[in-house]
Amino acid sequence: RGGEPIKYQKYSCRTDSFKSASAPIRQINILEGVYSTHPSLIQNYDVVLRLKVSNLTQQNRLLSRSGAAVLEIFNRVWLPLENKFFAANPLQNAIILETDSNDIYSKEFFGPEI
């Protein structure tokens, strides 16, 4: 709100570590990630958009992007934590978009590295 760059800790799943990062303030700023709607942050946002996807589509995307070994870790560790966070932090005024494998995500558009 003061016009200063946004400072945050960027987490890497690959290295299980955090790295200091910053982003300049723009007219429109988009923050993404499960915990970007943490209660300590959400009061600073004008609009919150939450994308939801079916479990099958989520599993297929994770498998395609990361492989079977990483998918197992996601299913055992990360997804239960994400689900717990969402259950504990329901968004009252969020715009929620339900998506599937034909919406938003497309290998043809984004490329196979996504």
C-alpha positions in Angstrom: 0.0 0.0 0.0 2.9 2.3 0.5 4.2 1.8 -3.0 7.2 -0.2 -1.9 8.1 -3.5 -3.7 6.4 -6.6 -2.4 9.0 -8.7 -0.4 8.4 -12.3 0.1 10.0 -15.7 0.6 9.8 -17.9 -2.5 9.6 -21.6 -1.7 11.1 -24.3 -3.9 9.7 -27.7 -3.7 12.7 -29.1 -5.5 15.2 -27.9 -3.0 12.8 -27.6 0.0 14.2 -24.1 0.7 13.2 -20.5 0.7 14.8 -17.6 -1.2 14.2 -13.9 -0.7 12.4 -12.3 -3.6 10.6 -9.1 -4.4 8.2 -7.8 -7.0 7.5 -4.2 -8.0 4.1 -2.7 -7.4 2.1 -2.4 -10.6 -1.4 -1.2 -11.3 -2.6 -4.8 -11.2 -0.7 -7.3 -9.1 -1.5 -11.0 -9.3 -0.3 -13.3 -6.5 -0.7 -17.0 -6.9 -0.3 -20.0 -4.8 -2.3 -21.9 -2.2 -1.1 -19.8 0.8 -1.4 -16.4 -1.0 -4.8 -16.2 0.6 -3.4 -16.6 4.1 -5.4 -14.5 6.7 -2.4 -12.3 7.3 -2.4 -11.3 3.7 -5.9 -11.3 2.4 -7.0 -8.0 3.8 -4.6 -6.3 1.4 -6.4 -7.6 -1.8 -9.1 -5.9 -3.7 -10.2 -9.1 -5.5 -9.6 -12.8 -4.8 -10.0 -15.4 -7.5 -9.7 -19.1 -6.5 -9.5 -21.7 -9.2 -10.9 -25.1 -8.4 -10.3 -28.3 -10.4 -11.6 -31.8 -10.2 -9.5 -34.4 -8.3 -9.0 -36.4 -11.5 -7.8 -33.4 -13.5 -5.5 -32.3 -10.6 -4.0 -35.8 -10.4 -3.5 -36.0 -14.2 -1.8 -32.5 -14.3 0.5 -33.4 -11.4 1.4 -36.8 -12.9 2.1 -35.2 -16.3 4.1 -32.3 -14.9 6.1 -34.1 -12.2 6.0 -37.8 -12.6 4.7 -40.7 -10.4 7.3 -40.3 -7.6 6.5 -36.6 -7.0 2.7 -37.3 -7.4 3.0 -39.7 -4.5 4.7 -37.1 -2.3 2.0 -34.5 -3.3 -0.8 -37.0 -2.4 0.9 -37.9 0.9 2.2 -34.5 2.1 1.2 -31.4 0.1 -2.4 -32.0 -0.9 -3.6 -32.9 2.6 -2.0 -29.7 3.8 -3.6 -27.7 1.1 -7.0 -29.2 1.8 -6.6 -28.5 5.5 -5.7 -24.8 4.7 -8.7 -24.4 2.4 -11.0 -25.9 5.0 -9.7 -23.6 7.8 -9.7 -20.5 5.5 -12.9 -20.4 3.5 -13.1 -17.3 1.4 -16.3 -15.3 1.9 -16.1 -13.0 -1.1 -13.8 -14.9 -3.5 -14.7 -15.4 -7.1 -14.4 -19.2 -7.6 -13.9 -20.7 -11.0 -14.4 -24.4 -11.5 -12.1 -25.6 -14.2 -11.4 -28.9 -16.0 -8.7 -30.2 -18.3 -10.2 -28.1 -21.2 -10.1 -24.8 -19.4 -7.2 -22.5 -18.6 -4.5 -25.2 -18.7 -3.4 -26.3 -22.1 -0.2 -28.0 -23.1 -0.8 -26.7 -26.6 -0.9 -23.1 -25.3 1.6 -23.2 -22.4 3.9 -25.9 -23.7 4.8 -29.3 -22.2 7.0 -27.9 -19.5 4.1 -26.7 -17.4 
